[in-house]
PDB file of C-alpha atoms in Angstrom:
ATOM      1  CA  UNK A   1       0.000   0.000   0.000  1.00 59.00           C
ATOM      2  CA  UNK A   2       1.583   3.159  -0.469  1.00 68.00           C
ATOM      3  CA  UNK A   3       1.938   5.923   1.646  1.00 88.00           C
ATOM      4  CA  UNK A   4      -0.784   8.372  -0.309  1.00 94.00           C
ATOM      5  CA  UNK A   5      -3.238   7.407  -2.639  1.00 94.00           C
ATOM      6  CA  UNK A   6      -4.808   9.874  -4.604  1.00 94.00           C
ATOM      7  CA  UNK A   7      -7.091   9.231  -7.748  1.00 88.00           C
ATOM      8  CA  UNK A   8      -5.301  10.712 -11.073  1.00 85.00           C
ATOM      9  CA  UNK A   9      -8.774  11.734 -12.428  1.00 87.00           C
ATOM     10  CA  UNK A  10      -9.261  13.331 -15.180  1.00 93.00           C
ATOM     11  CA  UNK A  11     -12.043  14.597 -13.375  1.00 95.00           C
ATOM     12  CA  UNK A  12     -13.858  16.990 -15.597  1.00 97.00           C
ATOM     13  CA  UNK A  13     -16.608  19.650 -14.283  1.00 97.00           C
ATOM     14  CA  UNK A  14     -18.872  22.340 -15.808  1.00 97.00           C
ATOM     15  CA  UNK A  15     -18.007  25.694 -14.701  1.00 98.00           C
ATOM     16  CA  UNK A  16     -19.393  26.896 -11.702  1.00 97.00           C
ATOM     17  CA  UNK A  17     -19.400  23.058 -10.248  1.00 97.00           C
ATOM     18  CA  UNK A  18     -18.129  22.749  -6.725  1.00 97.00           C
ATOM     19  CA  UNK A  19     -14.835  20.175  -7.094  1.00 97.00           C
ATOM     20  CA  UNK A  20     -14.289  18.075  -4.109  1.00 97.00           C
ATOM     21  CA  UNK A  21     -10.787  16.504  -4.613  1.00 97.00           C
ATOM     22  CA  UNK A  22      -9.081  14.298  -2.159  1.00 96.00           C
ATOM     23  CA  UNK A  23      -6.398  11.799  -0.591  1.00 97.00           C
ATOM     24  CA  UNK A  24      -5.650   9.067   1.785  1.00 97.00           C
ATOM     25  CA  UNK A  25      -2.771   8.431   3.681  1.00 96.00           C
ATOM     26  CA  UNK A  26      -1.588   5.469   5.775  1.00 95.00           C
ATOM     27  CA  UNK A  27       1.232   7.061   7.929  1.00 92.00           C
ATOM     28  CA  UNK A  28      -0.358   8.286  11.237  1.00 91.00           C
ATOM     29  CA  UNK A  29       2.859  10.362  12.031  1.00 88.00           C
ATOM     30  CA  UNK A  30       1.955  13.007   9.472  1.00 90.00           C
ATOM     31  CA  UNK A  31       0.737  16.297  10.704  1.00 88.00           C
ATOM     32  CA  UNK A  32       1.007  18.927   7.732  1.00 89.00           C
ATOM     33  CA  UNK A  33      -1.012  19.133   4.923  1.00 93.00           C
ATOM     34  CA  UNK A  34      -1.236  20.702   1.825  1.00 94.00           C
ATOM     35  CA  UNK A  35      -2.496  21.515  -1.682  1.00 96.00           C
ATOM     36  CA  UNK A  36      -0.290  22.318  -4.315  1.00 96.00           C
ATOM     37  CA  UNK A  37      -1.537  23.356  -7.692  1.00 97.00           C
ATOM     38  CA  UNK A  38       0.305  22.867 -10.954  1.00 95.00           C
ATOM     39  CA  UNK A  39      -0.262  23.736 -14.543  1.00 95.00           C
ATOM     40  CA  UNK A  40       1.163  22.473 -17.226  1.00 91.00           C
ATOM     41  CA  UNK A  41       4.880  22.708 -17.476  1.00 88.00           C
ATOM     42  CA  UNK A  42       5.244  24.838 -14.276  1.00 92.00           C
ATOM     43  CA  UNK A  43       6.464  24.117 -10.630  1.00 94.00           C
ATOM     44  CA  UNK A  44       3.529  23.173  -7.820  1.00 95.00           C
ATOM     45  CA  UNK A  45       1.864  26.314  -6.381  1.00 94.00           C
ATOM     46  CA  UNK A  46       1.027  26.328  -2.404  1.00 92.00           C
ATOM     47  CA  UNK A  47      -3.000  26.726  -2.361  1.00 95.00           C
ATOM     48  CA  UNK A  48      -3.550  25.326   1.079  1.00 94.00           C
ATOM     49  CA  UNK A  49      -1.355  24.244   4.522  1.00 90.00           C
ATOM     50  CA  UNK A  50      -2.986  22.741   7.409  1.00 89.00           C
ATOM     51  CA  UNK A  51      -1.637  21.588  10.154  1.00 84.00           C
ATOM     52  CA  UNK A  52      -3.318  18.479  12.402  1.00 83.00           C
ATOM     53  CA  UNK A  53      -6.833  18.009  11.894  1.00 85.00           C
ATOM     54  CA  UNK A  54      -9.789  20.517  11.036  1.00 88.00           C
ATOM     55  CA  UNK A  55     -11.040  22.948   8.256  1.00 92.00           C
ATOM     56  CA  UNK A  56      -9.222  25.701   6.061  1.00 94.00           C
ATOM     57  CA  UNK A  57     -10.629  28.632   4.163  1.00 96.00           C
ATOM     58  CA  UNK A  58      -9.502  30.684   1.826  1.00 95.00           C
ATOM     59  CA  UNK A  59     -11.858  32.525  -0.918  1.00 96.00           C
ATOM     60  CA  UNK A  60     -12.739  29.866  -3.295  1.00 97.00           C
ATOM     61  CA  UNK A  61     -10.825  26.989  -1.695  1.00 97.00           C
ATOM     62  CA  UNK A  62     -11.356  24.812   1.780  1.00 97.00           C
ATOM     63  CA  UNK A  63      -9.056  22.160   3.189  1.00 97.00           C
ATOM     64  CA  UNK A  64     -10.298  19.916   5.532  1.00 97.00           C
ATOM     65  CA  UNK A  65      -8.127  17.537   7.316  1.00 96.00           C
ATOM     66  CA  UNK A  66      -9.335  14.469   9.295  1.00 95.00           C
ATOM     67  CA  UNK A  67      -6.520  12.580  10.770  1.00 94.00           C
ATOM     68  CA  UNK A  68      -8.748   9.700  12.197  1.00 94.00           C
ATOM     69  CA  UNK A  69      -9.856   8.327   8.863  1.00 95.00           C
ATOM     70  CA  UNK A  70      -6.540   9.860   7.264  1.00 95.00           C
ATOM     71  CA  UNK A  71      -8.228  11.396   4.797  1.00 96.00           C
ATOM     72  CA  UNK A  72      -8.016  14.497   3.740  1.00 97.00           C
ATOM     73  CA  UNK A  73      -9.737  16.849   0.692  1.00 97.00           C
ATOM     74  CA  UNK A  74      -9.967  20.049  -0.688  1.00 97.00           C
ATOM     75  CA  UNK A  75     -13.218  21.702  -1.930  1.00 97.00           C
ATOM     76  CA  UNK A  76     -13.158  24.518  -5.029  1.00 98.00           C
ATOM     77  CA  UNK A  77     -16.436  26.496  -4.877  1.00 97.00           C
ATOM     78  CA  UNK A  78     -17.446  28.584  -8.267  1.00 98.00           C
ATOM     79  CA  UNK A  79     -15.219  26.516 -10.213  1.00 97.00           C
ATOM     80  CA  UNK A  80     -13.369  27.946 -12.991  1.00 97.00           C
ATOM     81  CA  UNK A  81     -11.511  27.455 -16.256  1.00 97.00           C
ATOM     82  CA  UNK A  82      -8.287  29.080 -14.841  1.00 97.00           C
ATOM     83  CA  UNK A  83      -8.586  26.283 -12.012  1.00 97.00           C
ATOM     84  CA  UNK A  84      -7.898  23.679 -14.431  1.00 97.00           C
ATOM     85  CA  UNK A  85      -4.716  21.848 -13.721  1.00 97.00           C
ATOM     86  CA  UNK A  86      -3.379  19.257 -11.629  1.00 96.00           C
ATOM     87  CA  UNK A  87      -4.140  19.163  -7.650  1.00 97.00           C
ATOM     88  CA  UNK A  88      -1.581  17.856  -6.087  1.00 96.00           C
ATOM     89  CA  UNK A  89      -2.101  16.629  -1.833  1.00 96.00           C
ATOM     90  CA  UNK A  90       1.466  16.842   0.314  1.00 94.00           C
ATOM     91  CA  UNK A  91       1.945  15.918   3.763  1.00 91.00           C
ATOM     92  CA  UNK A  92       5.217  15.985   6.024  1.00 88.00           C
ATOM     93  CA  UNK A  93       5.427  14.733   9.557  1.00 85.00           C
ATOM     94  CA  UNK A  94       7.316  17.495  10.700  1.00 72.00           C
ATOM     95  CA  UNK A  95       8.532  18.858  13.906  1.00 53.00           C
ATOM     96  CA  UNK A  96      10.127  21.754  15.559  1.00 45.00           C
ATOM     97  CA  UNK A  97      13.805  19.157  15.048  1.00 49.00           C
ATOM     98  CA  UNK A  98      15.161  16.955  12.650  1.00 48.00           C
ATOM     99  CA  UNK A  99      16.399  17.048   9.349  1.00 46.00           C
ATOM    100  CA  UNK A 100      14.271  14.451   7.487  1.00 47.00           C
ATOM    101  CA  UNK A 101      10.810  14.874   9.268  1.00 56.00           C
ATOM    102  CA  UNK A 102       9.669  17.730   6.841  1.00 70.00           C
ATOM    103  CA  UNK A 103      10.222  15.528   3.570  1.00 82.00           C
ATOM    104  CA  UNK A 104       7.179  15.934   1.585  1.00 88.00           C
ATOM    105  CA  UNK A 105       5.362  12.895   0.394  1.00 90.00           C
ATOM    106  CA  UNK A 106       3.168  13.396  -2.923  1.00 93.00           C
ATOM    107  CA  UNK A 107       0.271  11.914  -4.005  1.00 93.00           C
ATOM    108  CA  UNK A 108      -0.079  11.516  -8.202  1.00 91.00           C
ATOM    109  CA  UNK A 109      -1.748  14.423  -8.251  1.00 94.00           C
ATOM    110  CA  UNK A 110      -5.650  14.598  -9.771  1.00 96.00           C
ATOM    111  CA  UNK A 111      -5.994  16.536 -13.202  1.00 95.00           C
ATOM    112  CA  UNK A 112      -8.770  18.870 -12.856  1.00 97.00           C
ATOM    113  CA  UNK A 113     -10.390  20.207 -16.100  1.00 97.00           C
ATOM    114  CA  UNK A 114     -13.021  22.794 -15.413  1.00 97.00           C
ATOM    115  CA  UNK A 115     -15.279  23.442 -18.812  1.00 97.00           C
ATOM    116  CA  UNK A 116     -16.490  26.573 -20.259  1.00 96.00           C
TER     117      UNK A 116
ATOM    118  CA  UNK B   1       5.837  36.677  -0.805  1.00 67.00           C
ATOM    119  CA  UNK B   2       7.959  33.205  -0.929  1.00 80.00           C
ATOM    120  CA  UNK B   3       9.208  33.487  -4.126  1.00 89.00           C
ATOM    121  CA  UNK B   4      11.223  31.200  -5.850  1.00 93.00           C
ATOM    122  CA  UNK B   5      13.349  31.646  -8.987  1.00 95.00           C
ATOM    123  CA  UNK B   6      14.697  28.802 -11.059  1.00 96.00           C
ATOM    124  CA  UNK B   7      16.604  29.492 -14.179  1.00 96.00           C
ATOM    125  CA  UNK B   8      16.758  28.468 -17.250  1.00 96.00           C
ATOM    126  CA  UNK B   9      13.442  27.497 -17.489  1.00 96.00           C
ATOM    127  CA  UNK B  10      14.597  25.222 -20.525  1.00 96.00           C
ATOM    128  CA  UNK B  11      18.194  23.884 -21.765  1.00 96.00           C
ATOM    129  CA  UNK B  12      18.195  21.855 -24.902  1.00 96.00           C
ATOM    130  CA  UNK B  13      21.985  20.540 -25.212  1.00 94.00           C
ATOM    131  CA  UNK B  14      24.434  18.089 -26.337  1.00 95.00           C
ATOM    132  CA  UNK B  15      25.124  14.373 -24.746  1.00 96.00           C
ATOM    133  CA  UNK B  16      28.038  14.839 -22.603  1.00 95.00           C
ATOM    134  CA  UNK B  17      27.624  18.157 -21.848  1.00 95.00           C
ATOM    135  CA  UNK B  18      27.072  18.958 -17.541  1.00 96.00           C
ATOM    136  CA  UNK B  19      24.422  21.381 -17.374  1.00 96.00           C
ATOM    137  CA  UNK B  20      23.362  23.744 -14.129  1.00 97.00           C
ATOM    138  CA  UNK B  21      20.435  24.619 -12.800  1.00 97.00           C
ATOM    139  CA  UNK B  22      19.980  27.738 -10.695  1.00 97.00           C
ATOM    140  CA  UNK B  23      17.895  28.223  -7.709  1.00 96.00           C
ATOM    141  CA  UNK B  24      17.125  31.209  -5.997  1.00 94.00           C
ATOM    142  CA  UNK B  25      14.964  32.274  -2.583  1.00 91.00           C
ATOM    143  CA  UNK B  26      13.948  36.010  -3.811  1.00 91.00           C
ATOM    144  CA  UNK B  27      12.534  37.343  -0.870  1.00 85.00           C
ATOM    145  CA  UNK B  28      13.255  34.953   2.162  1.00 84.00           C
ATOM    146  CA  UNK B  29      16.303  32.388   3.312  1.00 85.00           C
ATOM    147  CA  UNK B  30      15.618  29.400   2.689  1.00 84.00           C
ATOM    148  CA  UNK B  31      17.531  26.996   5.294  1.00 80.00           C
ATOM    149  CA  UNK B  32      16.924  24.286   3.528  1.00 86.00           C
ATOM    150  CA  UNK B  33      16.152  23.763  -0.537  1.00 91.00           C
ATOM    151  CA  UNK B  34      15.374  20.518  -1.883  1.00 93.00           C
ATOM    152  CA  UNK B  35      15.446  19.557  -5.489  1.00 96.00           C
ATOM    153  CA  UNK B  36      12.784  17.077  -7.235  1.00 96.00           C
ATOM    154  CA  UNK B  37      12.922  15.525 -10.327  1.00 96.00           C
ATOM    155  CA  UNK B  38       9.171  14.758 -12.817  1.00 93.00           C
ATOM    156  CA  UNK B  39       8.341  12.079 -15.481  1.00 88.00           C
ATOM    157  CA  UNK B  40       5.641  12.885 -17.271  1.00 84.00           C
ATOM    158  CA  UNK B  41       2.369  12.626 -15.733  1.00 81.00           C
ATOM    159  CA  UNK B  42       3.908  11.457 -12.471  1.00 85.00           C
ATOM    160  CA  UNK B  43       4.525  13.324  -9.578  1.00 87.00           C
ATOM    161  CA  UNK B  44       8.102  14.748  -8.162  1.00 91.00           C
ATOM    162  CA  UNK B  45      10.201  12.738  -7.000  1.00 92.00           C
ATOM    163  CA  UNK B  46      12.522  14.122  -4.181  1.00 93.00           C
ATOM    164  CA  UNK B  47      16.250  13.562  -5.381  1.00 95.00           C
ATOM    165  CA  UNK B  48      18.430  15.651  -2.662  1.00 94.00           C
ATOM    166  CA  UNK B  49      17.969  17.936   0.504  1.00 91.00           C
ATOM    167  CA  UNK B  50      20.606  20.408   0.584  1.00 89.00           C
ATOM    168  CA  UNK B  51      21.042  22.715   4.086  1.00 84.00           C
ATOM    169  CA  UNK B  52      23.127  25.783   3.594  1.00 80.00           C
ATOM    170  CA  UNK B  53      26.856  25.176   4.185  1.00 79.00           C
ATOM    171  CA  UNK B  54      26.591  21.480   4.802  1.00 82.00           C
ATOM    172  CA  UNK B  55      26.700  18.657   2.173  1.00 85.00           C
ATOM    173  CA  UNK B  56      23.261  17.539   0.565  1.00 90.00           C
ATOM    174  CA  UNK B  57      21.408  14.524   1.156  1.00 91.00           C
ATOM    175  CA  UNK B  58      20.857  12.437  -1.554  1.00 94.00           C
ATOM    176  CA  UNK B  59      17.935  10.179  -1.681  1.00 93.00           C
ATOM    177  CA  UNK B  60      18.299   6.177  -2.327  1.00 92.00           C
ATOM    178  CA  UNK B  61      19.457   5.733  -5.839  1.00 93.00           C
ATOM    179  CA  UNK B  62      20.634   9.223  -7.037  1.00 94.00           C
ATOM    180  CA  UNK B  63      23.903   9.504  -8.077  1.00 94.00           C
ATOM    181  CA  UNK B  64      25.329  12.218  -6.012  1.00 92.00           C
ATOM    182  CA  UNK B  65      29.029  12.666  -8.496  1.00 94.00           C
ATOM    183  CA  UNK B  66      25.910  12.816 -11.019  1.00 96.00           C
ATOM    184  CA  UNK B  67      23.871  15.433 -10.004  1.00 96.00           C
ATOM    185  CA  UNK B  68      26.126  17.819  -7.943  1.00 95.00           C
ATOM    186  CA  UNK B  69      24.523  19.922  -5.341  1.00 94.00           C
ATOM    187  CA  UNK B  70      25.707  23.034  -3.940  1.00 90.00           C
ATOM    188  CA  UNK B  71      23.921  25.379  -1.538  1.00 87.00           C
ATOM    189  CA  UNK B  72      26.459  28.066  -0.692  1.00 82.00           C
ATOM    190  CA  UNK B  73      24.186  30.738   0.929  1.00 87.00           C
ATOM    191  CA  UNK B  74      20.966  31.175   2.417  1.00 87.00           C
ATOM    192  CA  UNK B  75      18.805  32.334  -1.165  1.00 90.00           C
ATOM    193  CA  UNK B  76      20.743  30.172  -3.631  1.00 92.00           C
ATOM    194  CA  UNK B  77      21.252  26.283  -4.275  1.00 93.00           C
ATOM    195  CA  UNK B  78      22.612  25.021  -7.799  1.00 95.00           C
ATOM    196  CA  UNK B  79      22.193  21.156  -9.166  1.00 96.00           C
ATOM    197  CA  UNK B  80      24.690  20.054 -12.132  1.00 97.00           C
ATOM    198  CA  UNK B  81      24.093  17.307 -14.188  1.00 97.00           C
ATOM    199  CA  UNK B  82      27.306  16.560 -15.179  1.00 96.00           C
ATOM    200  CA  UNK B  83      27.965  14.263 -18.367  1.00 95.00           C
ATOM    201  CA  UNK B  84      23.914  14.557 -19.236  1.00 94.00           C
ATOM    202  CA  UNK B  85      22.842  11.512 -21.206  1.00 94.00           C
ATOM    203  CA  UNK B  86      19.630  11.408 -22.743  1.00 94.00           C
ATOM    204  CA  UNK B  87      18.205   9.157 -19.841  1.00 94.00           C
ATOM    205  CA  UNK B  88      18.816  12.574 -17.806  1.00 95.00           C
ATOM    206  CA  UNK B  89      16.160  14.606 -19.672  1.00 95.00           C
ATOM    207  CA  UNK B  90      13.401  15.055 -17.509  1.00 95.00           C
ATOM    208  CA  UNK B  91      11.567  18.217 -15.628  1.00 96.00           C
ATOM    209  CA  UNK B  92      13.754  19.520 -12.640  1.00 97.00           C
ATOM    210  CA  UNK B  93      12.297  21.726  -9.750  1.00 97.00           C
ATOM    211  CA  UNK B  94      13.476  22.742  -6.646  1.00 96.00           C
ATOM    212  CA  UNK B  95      11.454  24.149  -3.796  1.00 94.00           C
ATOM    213  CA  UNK B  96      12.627  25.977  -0.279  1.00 90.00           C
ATOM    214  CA  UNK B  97      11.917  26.148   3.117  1.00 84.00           C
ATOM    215  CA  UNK B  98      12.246  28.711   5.925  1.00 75.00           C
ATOM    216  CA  UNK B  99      11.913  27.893   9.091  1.00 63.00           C
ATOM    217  CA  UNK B 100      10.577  30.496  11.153  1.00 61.00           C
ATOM    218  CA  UNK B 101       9.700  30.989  15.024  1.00 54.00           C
ATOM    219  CA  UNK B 102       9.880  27.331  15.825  1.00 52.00           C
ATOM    220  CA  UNK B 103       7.355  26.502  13.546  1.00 55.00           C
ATOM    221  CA  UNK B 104       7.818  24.851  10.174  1.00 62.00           C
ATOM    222  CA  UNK B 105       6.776  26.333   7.014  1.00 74.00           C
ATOM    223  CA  UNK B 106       5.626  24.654   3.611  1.00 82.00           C
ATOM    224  CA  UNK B 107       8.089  24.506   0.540  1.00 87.00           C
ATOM    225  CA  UNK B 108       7.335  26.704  -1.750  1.00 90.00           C
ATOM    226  CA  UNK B 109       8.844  25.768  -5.844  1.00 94.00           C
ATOM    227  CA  UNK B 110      10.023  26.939  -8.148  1.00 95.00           C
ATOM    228  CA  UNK B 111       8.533  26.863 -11.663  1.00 95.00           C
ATOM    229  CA  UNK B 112      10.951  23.895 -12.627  1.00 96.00           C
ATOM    230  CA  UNK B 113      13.862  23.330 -15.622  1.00 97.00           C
ATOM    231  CA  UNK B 114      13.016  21.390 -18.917  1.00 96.00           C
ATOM    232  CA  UNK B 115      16.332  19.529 -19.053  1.00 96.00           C
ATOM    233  CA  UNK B 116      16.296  17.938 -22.862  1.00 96.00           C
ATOM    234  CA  UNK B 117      19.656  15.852 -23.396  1.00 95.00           C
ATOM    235  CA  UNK B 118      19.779  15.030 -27.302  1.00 93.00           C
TER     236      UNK B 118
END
């Protein structure tokens, strides 16, 4: 089983859908979460970073974290065509020490299209 | 705010050749950069943690004499490929890290290096 498992879509929505997009994990030591967005031929972009368990908003987007199922998703409300790209979920364990503990572990990454 | 520059954003060049990537923390130190590689349609795989003024980390399988690693200050880490081979083409990004306060912060990336060996 590996560590995140994320569905690679293509998920495809009308505009002005709401997206729900999410992961699983199976390492109970992780503790930060995020959302990274990337487009074609660019380098992720930080949407979302949660830390521990519980809901994140920001405009359009919400990250919700639930560390006893080890599942977590992000929501896109008003979907649009400049959302369209691939979502990808990160988590670190992390800590205030350590060198390794805040190595990020992808999932595939789900590719989002969001029609006109 | 956490910006981070990567340049060239493409090199086409020769078999043989070594070939370095630049990458740059514009408004914050970054204590610690790390540098991914990205097959199509796959997601990044982490090649090397570099902390400034100490040697880099390389991850299982990744030829560190290949891809050279050098983090000499707080805003800028470089990776060489040296000798590229065609089997060394591949998307290159690199993300960094500030640690602030106690509390860690998310890598942010850079917008990544087409690396085409021909």
């Amino acid at each position: 089983q590996k560590e995140v498992e994320q569905d690679p879509g293509p998920l495809s929505v009308p505009e002005g859908a709401i997206v729900s997009l999410n992961c699983t994990y199976s390492n109970s030591a992780f503790q930060y979460f995020m959302w990274y967005r990337q487009y074609s031929r660019k380098g992720p972009e930080l949407l979302m970073y949660t830390y521990s368990s519980g809901n994140k908003e920001d405009g359009r987007f919400t990250a919700q974290v639930d560390k006893s199922s080890k599942y977590i998703s992000l929501f896109i409300r008003d979907s649009q065509p400049s959302d369209s790209a691939t979502y990808l979920c990160a988590m670190s364990e992390g800590s205030y020490s350590g060198a390794g503990s805040y190595q990020l572990t992808f999932g595939k990454g789900t590719k989002l299209s969001v029609i006109p | 705010g956490a910006v981070v520059s990567q340049h060239p954003s493409w090199v086409i060049c020769k078999s043989g050749t070594s070939v370095k990537i630049e990458c740059r923390s514009l408004d914050f130190q970054a204590t610690t950069m790390f540098w991914y590689r990205q097959f199509p349609k796959q997601s990044l795989m982490l090649m090397a943690t570099s902390n400034e003024g100490s040697k880099a980390t390389y991850e299982q399988g990744v030829e560190k004499d290949k891809f050279l690693i050098n983090h000499a200050s707080l805003t800028l880490s470089t990776l060489t490929v040296t000798s590229a081979h065609p089997e060394d083409s591949s998307f290159y990004i690199c993300s960094a890290r500030v640690r602030a306060g106690g509390y860690d912060q998310p890598q942010h990336f850079g917008d990544g290096t087409r690396l085409s060996i021909l």
